[in-house]
C-alpha positions as YAML, in Angstrom:
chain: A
units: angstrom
residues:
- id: 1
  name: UNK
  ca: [0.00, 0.00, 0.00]
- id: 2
  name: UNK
  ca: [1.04, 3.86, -0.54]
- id: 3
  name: UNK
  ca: [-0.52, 6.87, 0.75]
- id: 4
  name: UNK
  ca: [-0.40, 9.55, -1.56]
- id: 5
  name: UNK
  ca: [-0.05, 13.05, -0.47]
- id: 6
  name: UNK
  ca: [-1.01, 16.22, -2.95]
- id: 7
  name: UNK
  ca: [-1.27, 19.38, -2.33]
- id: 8
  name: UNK
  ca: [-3.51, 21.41, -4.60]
- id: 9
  name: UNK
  ca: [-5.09, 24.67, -5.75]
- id: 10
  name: UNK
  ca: [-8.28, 25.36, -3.50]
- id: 11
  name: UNK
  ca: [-10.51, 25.73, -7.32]
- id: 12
  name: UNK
  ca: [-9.21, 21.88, -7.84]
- id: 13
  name: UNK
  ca: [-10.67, 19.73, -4.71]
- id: 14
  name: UNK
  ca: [-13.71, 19.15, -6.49]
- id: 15
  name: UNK
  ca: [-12.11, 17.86, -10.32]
- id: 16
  name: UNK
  ca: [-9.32, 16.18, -8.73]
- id: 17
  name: UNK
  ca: [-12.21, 14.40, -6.03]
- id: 18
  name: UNK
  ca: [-14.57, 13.83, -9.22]
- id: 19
  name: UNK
  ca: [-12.10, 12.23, -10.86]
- id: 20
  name: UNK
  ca: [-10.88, 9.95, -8.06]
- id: 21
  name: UNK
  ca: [-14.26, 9.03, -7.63]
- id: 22
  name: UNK
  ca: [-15.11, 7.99, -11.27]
- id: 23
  name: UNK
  ca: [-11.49, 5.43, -11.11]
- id: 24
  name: UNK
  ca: [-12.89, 3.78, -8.09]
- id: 25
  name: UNK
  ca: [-11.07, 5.82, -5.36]
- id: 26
  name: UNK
  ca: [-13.61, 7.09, -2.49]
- id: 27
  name: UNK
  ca: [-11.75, 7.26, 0.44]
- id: 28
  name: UNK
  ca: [-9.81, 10.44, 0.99]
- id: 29
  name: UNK
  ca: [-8.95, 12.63, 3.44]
- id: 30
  name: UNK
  ca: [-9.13, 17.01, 2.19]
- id: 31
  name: UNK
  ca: [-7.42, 19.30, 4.73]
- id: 32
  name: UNK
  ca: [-7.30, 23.25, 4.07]
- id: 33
  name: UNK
  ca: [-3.64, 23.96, 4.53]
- id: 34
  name: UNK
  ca: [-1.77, 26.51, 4.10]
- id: 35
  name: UNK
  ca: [1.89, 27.14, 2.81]
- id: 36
  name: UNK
  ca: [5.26, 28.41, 0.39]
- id: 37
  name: UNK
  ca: [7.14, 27.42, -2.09]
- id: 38
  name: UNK
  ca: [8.11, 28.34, -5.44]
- id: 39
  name: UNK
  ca: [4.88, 31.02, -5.55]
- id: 40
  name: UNK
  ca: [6.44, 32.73, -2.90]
- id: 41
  name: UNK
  ca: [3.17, 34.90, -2.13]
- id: 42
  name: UNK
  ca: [2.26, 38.80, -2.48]
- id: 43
  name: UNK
  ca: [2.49, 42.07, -1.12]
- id: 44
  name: UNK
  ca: [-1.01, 43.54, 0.45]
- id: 45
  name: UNK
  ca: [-1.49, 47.01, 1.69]
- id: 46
  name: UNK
  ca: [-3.56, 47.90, 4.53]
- id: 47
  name: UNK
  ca: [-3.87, 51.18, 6.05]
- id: 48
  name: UNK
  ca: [-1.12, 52.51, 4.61]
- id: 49
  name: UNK
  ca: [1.25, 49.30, 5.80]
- id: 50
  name: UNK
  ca: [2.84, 46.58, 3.81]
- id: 51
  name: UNK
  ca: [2.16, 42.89, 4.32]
- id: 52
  name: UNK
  ca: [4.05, 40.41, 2.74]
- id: 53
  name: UNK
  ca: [1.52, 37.10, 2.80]
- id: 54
  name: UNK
  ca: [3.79, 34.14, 1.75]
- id: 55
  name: UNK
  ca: [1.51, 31.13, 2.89]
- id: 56
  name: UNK
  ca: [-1.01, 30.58, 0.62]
- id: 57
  name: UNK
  ca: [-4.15, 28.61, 0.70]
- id: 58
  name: UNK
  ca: [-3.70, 24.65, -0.57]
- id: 59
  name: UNK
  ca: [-6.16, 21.97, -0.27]
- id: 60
  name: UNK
  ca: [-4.16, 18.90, 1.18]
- id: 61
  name: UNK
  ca: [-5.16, 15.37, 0.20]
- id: 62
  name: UNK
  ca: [-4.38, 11.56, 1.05]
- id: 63
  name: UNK
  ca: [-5.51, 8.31, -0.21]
- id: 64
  name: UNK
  ca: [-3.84, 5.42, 0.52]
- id: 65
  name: UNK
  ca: [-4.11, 3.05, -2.74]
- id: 66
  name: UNK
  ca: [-2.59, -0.22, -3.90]
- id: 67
  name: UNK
  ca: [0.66, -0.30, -4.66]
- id: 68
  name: UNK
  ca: [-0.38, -1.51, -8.36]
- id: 69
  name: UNK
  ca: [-2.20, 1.59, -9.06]
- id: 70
  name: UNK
  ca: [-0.24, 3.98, -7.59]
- id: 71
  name: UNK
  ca: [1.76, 5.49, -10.55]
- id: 72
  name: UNK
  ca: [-2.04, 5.67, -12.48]
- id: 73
  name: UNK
  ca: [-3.07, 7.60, -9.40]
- id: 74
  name: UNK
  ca: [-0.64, 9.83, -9.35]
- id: 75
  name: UNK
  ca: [-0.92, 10.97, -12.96]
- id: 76
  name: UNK
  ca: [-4.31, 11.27, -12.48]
- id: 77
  name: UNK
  ca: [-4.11, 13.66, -9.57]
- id: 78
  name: UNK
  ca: [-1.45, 15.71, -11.80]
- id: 79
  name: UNK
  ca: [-3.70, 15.72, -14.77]
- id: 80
  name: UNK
  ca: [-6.78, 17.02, -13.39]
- id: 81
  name: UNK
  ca: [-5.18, 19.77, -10.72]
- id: 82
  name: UNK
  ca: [-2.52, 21.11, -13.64]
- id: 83
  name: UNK
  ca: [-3.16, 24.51, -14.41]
- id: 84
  name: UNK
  ca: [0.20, 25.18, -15.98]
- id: 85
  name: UNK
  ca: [0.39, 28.12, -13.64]
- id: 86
  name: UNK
  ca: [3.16, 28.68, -10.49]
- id: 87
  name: UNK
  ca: [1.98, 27.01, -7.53]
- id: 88
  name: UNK
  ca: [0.26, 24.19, -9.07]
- id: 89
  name: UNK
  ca: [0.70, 22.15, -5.99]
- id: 90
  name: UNK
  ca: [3.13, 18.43, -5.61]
- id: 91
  name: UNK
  ca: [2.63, 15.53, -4.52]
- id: 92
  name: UNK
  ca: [4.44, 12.78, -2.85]
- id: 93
  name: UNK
  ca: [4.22, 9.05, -1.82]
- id: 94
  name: UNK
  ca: [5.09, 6.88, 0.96]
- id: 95
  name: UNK
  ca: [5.09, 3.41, 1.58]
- id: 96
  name: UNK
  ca: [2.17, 2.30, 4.10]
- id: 97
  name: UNK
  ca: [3.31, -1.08, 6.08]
- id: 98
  name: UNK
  ca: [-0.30, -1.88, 7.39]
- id: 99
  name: UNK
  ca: [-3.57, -0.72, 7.45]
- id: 100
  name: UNK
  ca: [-6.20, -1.55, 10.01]
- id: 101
  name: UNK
  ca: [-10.36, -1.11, 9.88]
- id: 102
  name: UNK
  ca: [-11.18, 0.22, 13.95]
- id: 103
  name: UNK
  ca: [-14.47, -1.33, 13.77]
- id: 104
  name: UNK
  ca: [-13.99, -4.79, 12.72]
- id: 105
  name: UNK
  ca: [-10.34, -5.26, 13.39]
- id: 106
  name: UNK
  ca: [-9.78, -6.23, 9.37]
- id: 107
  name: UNK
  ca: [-6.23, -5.47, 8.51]
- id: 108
  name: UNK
  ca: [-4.41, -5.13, 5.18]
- id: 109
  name: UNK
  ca: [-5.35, -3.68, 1.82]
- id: 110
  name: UNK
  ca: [-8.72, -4.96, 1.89]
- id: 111
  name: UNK
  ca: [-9.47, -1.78, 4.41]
- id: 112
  name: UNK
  ca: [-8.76, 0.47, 1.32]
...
């Protein structure tokens, strides 16, 4: 198993969700984040002062897929929150050694 981690344009939660949804993927896990990087942020001017406002609103989101699909998820994640613009977002994958349902105590990829 691999959880995949992407962080994301606000505007592309619901195309990047859509399109998880329609290759079988329903689980997932959205977080409003916030952060820097290449986009470095703006300048904003209130009351006559300077603000510099370098962490930016993202839309964080995991799934945790099969190690067999994880290079389709990936792209498909890319494809669909791409805007060819700065600040497009990454994404990154780790390993996932186990996986365990709370309720019923069912462990391994079968709780994906």
């Amino acid at each position: 198993m691999t959880k995949i981690e992407a962080y994301l344009q606000p505007n592309k939660l619901n195309v990047v969700k859509s399109a998880l949804g329609k290759f079988g993927i329903h689980g997932m896990t959205a977080l409003e984040v916030i952060g820097c990087g290449l986009q470095k942020g703006y300048t904003e001017v209130d009351n006559d002062e300077q603000y510099d406002i370098n962490l930016l609103p993202k839309i964080k989101i995991e799934v945790i897929v099969g190690d067999d699909i994880v290079d389709e998820v990936v792209k498909l994640i890319a494809d669909n929150a791409r805007t060819n613009k700065i600040g497009d977002g990454k994404i990154f994958t780790y390993p996932v050694s186990s996986a365990m349902r709370i309720r019923t105590g069912e462990t391994g990829e079968s709780v994906i």
